[in-house]
Amino acid sequence: MKYKPKFSNSSTRYFQRLTQFVYIVTATNFWYRDVKLPNRFVKIYNCVSKFLEAIIIAFVITGFGASYTQKNLTHKQSTDILLKSISGFFGYTMYGFINYNKEEIKELLFSLTVSLKEICNVKIEKQMMMKIKMYMAGLMIVGCCPMAAYGVEGAFHTLTSNATFTTVIPIWPDLEDRRLVAGFARILIYIVWLLLFAHAMAVYSLIICISICLGYQFANLYEYFLDLNNIFDGEDNHEDQEKKYEEAIKVGIKMHNIILRCVNQLQSSCKVVYGGQILINVCVMVLLMVQMMQTDRSLVQLAPIVFMATGILVTSGLFIWSAGDITFEAERLPTAMFHSGWHNCRRQSYVRVRKLITFAMIQAQHVVVIKGLGVIELSYDSYIAIVKSSYSVFSIIY
């Protein structure tokens, strides 16, 4: 057998490090145990984080007000205020909702890293970790590039055209205010914007990793049921083989129920996140296309737009693809149950096992799907439709 009970695995250690990273960024512990950091640091950081959260919330709330306090804005600058205010509002709302449901996330992580490790396929585990690391590398690269590009653009204009360093147009100071305190305030605003972005990236990392892990739990269970047929290839007494098979089937059904419960927990705790990401994708892509029409075709001005568009498309893709994989893997499970070897049982054992398999297959044939905005089924096809809808809205406006 390729399965090891309570296997101390790399995914458990990875999620522990991931939640520790999320805590350092957001001061919220999503792990079901205390964070492994010095107690003095945790106490001080919890106090400091409250002050930082208040600043970030004030930044998000006042973002839309810049349109009224700033005068003589260009069309691109007006669009830029709307773009960053919308993305910041949705991004922090998503974090706030996840923070509100952190106990449910903790329970979900406990199920993924403890309860579902009663059976663990080492090969599937390695494939899952490889995919998680690949997705996280892509997320970090495409996520950090837009922030760096906006910072470089602001510094470039400051050095070449004597403009003020402006990455996010704030409610204060005025764009033409050249006092030292105004310059210092703009740098602080850029740092606060980076903190807000870090909150969003932390939420993205956590939810995408959980979605990937859930998809591979179905893949793990698929291999588990197929492998049960090998029980009857041994030299044991046939009655002993039947008992072993029957117990293994019960374990598989129990694991399937736990996975389905985890999917429901993911849907309920992250429904705002999935819906918010769809809205961010459509709204931001439309505004970026508008900006593309309004801006000069210079490399410095195009780079932030291109990087932001790439970041939004890739981030939405990682969200939707990982959720769609759950549906794909779940659909394969009834086939594995049918080919698990139940036909090798005889007499009363055959009757009992057939009832178990029938019940399990009926349950597994129910479509498992993650939805955004309550109606959009997240899959590879829906991702294409969402991307196309952004251009459709833009084409109607222009």
XYZ file of C-alpha atoms in Angstrom:
398
model
C 0.000 0.000 0.000
C 1.210 3.537 -0.829
C -0.741 5.082 2.025
C 0.591 5.911 5.467
C -1.677 6.759 8.445
C -0.981 10.060 10.220
C 1.995 10.638 7.931
C 4.102 13.623 9.009
C 4.065 15.353 5.660
C 5.494 18.368 3.908
C 2.068 19.957 3.341
C 1.438 20.264 7.084
C 4.802 21.956 7.582
C 4.183 24.199 4.577
C 0.785 25.377 5.848
C 2.323 26.064 9.231
C 4.994 28.282 7.618
C 2.391 29.898 5.352
C 0.099 30.857 8.234
C 3.138 32.190 10.091
C 3.907 34.406 7.076
C 0.267 35.524 6.971
C 0.457 36.394 10.672
C 3.583 38.522 10.166
C 1.819 40.397 7.354
C -1.654 40.753 8.882
C -1.255 39.982 12.639
C -4.011 37.361 12.244
C -3.277 33.760 13.164
C -5.156 31.302 10.917
C -3.302 28.238 12.265
C -5.132 26.052 14.779
C -2.183 26.355 17.178
C -0.371 29.354 18.592
C 2.064 30.983 16.192
C 5.678 29.919 16.742
C 7.140 33.343 17.512
C 8.552 34.862 20.725
C 5.803 35.851 23.162
C 7.195 39.368 23.622
C 7.213 39.934 19.861
C 3.623 38.683 19.557
C 2.380 41.014 22.334
C 4.130 44.073 20.890
C 3.148 43.267 17.316
C -0.510 42.732 18.223
C -0.585 46.258 19.672
C 1.290 47.856 16.768
C -0.857 46.022 14.212
C -4.029 47.666 15.545
C -2.539 51.069 14.836
C -1.465 49.953 11.353
C -4.917 48.518 10.623
C -6.517 51.845 11.580
C -4.203 53.647 9.134
C -4.982 51.168 6.343
C -8.743 51.473 6.917
C -8.470 55.279 6.847
C -6.477 55.011 3.627
C -9.135 52.803 2.013
C -12.043 55.000 3.134
C -10.452 58.282 2.026
C -9.278 56.882 -1.315
C -12.386 57.942 -3.210
C -12.265 61.451 -1.722
C -9.169 62.387 -3.731
C -11.403 63.080 -6.722
C -12.938 66.003 -4.806
C -9.902 67.426 -3.015
C -7.410 67.275 -5.889
C -7.794 69.908 -8.610
C -6.774 70.002 -12.283
C -6.511 66.243 -12.655
C -5.899 64.689 -16.047
C -8.219 61.968 -17.374
C -5.563 59.355 -16.587
C -5.205 60.599 -13.008
C -8.967 60.561 -12.451
C -9.118 57.002 -13.741
C -6.135 56.093 -11.578
C -7.936 57.275 -8.436
C -10.973 55.171 -9.300
C -8.851 52.121 -10.203
C -6.776 52.069 -7.012
C -9.694 53.003 -4.775
C -11.864 50.177 -6.112
C -9.093 47.588 -5.966
C -8.102 48.740 -2.461
C -11.697 48.660 -1.209
C -12.387 45.169 -2.566
C -8.978 43.897 -1.465
C -9.423 44.989 2.139
C -13.047 43.818 2.204
C -11.859 40.363 1.180
C -9.268 40.373 3.963
C -11.850 41.588 6.486
C -14.265 38.810 5.570
C -11.556 36.145 5.879
C -10.509 37.621 9.217
C -14.141 37.466 10.354
C -14.249 33.739 9.428
C -10.798 32.876 10.780
C -12.157 30.222 13.180
C -13.758 28.404 10.266
C -10.459 28.684 8.344
C -8.625 27.196 11.344
C -11.040 24.277 11.426
C -10.598 23.810 7.686
C -6.796 23.759 7.995
C -7.037 21.253 10.854
C -9.116 18.937 8.668
C -6.685 19.250 5.748
C -3.514 18.743 7.772
C -4.700 16.278 10.446
C -8.062 14.588 9.826
C -7.443 13.859 6.141
C -3.938 12.510 6.767
C -5.309 9.164 7.900
C -4.548 8.149 4.330
C -1.714 9.905 2.536
C -0.308 9.046 -0.876
C 3.314 10.228 -0.913
C 3.313 10.638 -4.706
C 0.161 12.776 -4.679
C 1.616 14.766 -1.776
C 4.719 15.641 -3.805
C 2.636 16.636 -6.838
C 0.485 18.882 -4.669
C 3.482 20.607 -3.090
C 5.054 21.171 -6.501
C 1.859 22.807 -7.776
C 1.473 24.943 -4.649
C 5.036 26.223 -4.901
C 4.628 26.936 -8.621
C 1.383 28.863 -8.047
C 2.865 30.800 -5.120
C 5.951 31.747 -7.135
C 3.735 33.026 -9.946
C 1.509 34.907 -7.501
C 4.426 36.663 -5.816
C 6.102 37.617 -9.107
C 3.033 39.032 -10.843
C 1.855 40.601 -7.586
C 5.032 42.488 -6.725
C 5.774 43.769 -10.235
C 2.889 46.312 -10.401
C 3.796 47.806 -7.010
C 7.430 48.160 -8.029
C 6.437 49.566 -11.436
C 4.260 52.304 -9.883
C 7.088 53.190 -7.505
C 9.604 53.381 -10.372
C 7.175 55.493 -12.428
C 6.736 57.968 -9.557
C 10.493 58.194 -8.966
C 11.166 58.614 -12.708
C 8.777 61.554 -13.034
C 10.252 63.109 -9.887
C 13.784 62.942 -11.287
C 13.086 63.861 -14.932
C 10.190 66.334 -14.892
C 10.428 67.914 -11.431
C 7.043 66.390 -10.520
C 6.138 65.260 -7.014
C 6.583 61.602 -6.063
C 3.049 60.281 -6.513
C 2.158 56.608 -6.693
C -1.330 56.828 -5.217
C -3.189 60.123 -5.552
C -4.203 60.875 -1.938
C -6.880 63.062 -0.401
C -3.952 65.097 0.953
C -1.413 66.547 0.159
C -2.074 68.412 -3.074
C -0.190 67.097 -6.107
C 1.664 70.424 -6.432
C 2.499 70.753 -2.750
C 6.321 70.658 -2.629
C 6.853 71.086 1.084
C 9.047 68.590 2.915
C 6.135 67.379 5.044
C 4.091 66.745 1.888
C 6.896 64.695 0.341
C 7.265 62.682 3.539
C 3.477 62.091 3.579
C 3.554 60.755 -0.003
C 6.247 58.227 0.926
C 4.174 57.098 3.925
C 1.098 56.774 1.692
C 3.067 54.549 -0.684
C 4.143 52.372 2.272
C 0.540 52.120 3.507
C -0.530 51.107 0.002
C 2.124 48.377 0.044
C 0.799 47.176 3.409
C -2.716 47.025 1.992
C -1.389 45.086 -0.989
C 0.468 42.712 1.363
C -2.811 41.993 3.184
C -4.449 41.059 -0.125
C -1.502 38.853 -1.157
C -1.619 37.052 2.192
C -5.313 36.264 1.720
C -4.721 35.159 -1.875
C -1.867 32.865 -0.825
C -3.908 31.207 1.902
C -7.073 30.636 -0.149
C -5.273 29.434 -3.278
C -3.195 26.936 -1.256
C -6.305 25.623 0.502
C -8.104 25.230 -2.845
C -5.171 23.343 -4.374
C -4.957 21.102 -1.321
C -8.670 20.284 -1.514
C -8.374 19.379 -5.191
C -5.532 16.990 -4.414
C -7.490 15.442 -1.544
C -9.980 14.232 -4.146
C -7.060 13.005 -6.289
C -5.603 11.228 -3.254
C -8.947 9.547 -2.555
C -9.239 8.575 -6.231
C -5.908 6.706 -6.062
C -6.883 5.220 -2.710
C -10.062 3.601 -4.048
C -8.282 2.257 -7.137
C -5.564 0.781 -4.926
C -8.115 -1.157 -2.833
C -8.383 -3.731 -5.608
C -4.863 -4.879 -4.692
C -6.123 -6.188 -1.343
C -7.406 -9.303 -3.103
C -4.042 -9.965 -4.779
C -2.419 -11.055 -1.508
C -2.080 -14.567 -0.093
C -4.357 -14.000 2.897
C -7.542 -15.952 3.505
C -10.343 -14.615 1.276
C -12.556 -13.853 4.270
C -9.761 -11.808 5.841
C -9.330 -9.964 2.547
C -13.041 -9.169 2.494
C -12.915 -7.813 6.048
C -9.865 -5.712 5.225
C -11.540 -4.392 2.067
C -14.776 -3.581 3.898
C -12.906 -1.628 6.592
C -10.893 0.206 3.937
C -14.090 1.168 2.090
C -15.512 2.614 5.309
C -12.332 4.656 5.814
C -12.570 5.967 2.229
C -16.228 6.963 2.685
C -15.356 8.740 5.942
C -12.530 10.642 4.211
C -14.901 11.591 1.385
C -17.400 13.033 3.860
C -14.636 15.065 5.521
C -13.518 16.426 2.133
C -17.077 17.421 1.218
C -17.410 19.174 4.566
C -14.152 21.023 3.841
C -15.479 22.138 0.443
C -18.612 23.518 2.103
C -16.448 25.327 4.665
C -14.312 26.813 1.894
C -17.402 28.012 0.017
C -19.041 29.567 3.079
C -15.904 31.197 4.479
C -14.547 32.484 1.146
C -17.648 33.343 -0.884
C -16.952 37.072 -0.558
C -13.327 36.513 -1.616
C -14.291 34.636 -4.774
C -16.999 37.154 -5.633
C -14.709 40.079 -4.847
C -11.972 38.722 -7.106
C -14.405 38.465 -10.013
C -15.541 42.059 -9.474
C -11.932 43.266 -9.184
C -11.060 41.464 -12.414
C -13.885 43.077 -14.388
C -13.687 46.591 -12.880
C -9.902 46.936 -12.873
C -9.458 45.497 -16.368
C -12.041 47.927 -17.748
C -10.319 50.875 -16.038
C -6.892 49.722 -17.228
C -8.125 49.587 -20.811
C -9.531 53.103 -20.382
C -6.150 54.234 -19.035
C -4.436 52.644 -22.009
C -6.548 54.826 -24.286
C -5.737 57.980 -22.294
C -2.001 57.613 -21.672
C 1.054 58.279 -23.798
C 2.685 55.195 -25.325
C 5.950 55.616 -23.396
C 7.554 52.641 -21.666
C 7.482 54.266 -18.216
C 3.732 54.944 -18.373
C 2.778 51.683 -20.074
C 4.778 49.413 -17.751
C 2.567 49.877 -14.636
C -0.592 49.340 -16.708
C 0.768 46.196 -18.347
C 2.073 44.795 -15.061
C -1.206 45.545 -13.277
C -3.250 43.898 -16.054
C -0.979 40.851 -15.998
C -1.199 40.669 -12.209
C -5.002 40.842 -12.206
C -5.363 38.219 -14.956
C -2.884 35.798 -13.405
C -4.230 36.263 -9.872
C -7.808 35.672 -11.035
C -6.587 32.683 -13.017
C -4.885 31.111 -10.006
C -8.033 31.662 -7.933
C -10.424 30.241 -10.494
C -8.194 27.427 -11.788
C -7.498 26.057 -8.315
C -11.233 26.158 -7.518
C -12.068 24.537 -10.872
C -9.627 21.683 -10.169
C -11.764 20.733 -7.173
C -14.726 20.111 -9.485
C -12.582 18.204 -12.002
C -11.023 15.884 -9.418
C -14.343 15.268 -7.643
C -15.973 14.141 -10.895
C -13.467 11.273 -11.246
C -14.210 9.756 -7.855
C -17.307 7.609 -8.713
C -15.288 5.771 -11.380
C -12.558 4.908 -8.860
C -15.176 3.671 -6.386
C -16.715 1.403 -9.000
C -13.320 -0.115 -9.890
C -12.231 -0.513 -6.258
C -12.736 -4.307 -6.240
C -16.154 -4.749 -4.601
C -16.992 -7.535 -7.091
C -14.369 -9.773 -5.421
C -16.504 -10.078 -2.294
C -18.893 -13.012 -1.812
C -22.159 -13.841 -0.071
C -23.029 -11.547 2.886
C -19.858 -9.529 2.483
C -20.849 -8.860 -1.135
C -24.274 -7.570 -0.022
C -22.819 -5.255 2.624
C -20.083 -3.905 0.378
C -22.425 -3.357 -2.556
C -24.675 -1.212 -0.363
C -21.686 0.810 0.838
C -20.351 1.332 -2.682
C -23.807 2.268 -4.012
C -24.256 4.851 -1.268
C -20.745 6.220 -1.788
C -21.149 6.497 -5.571
C -24.513 8.263 -5.283
C -22.942 10.782 -2.917
C -19.861 11.214 -5.125
C -21.978 11.838 -8.249
C -23.315 15.096 -6.778
C -21.516 17.933 -8.519
C -18.918 19.597 -6.304
C -18.458 23.192 -7.391
C -17.153 26.447 -5.941
C -19.224 29.497 -6.891
C -18.412 33.175 -7.094
C -21.106 35.789 -6.464
C -23.370 32.861 -5.632
C -24.064 31.962 -9.272
C -20.818 31.793 -11.278
C -19.300 28.304 -11.243
C -15.535 28.688 -11.055
C -13.796 26.709 -13.793
C -11.448 27.157 -16.727
C -14.397 28.034 -18.977
C -15.779 30.611 -16.545
C -12.344 32.255 -16.345
C -12.380 32.833 -20.108
C -15.928 34.177 -19.872
C -14.957 36.593 -17.059
C -11.963 37.900 -19.019
C -14.108 38.365 -22.123
C -16.760 40.193 -20.109
C -14.200 42.853 -19.156
C -13.542 43.641 -22.802
C -17.273 43.545 -23.557
C -17.946 46.212 -20.910
C -15.078 48.304 -22.243
C -16.316 48.009 -25.854
C -19.777 49.208 -24.765
C -18.283 52.252 -22.999
C -16.025 53.100 -25.935
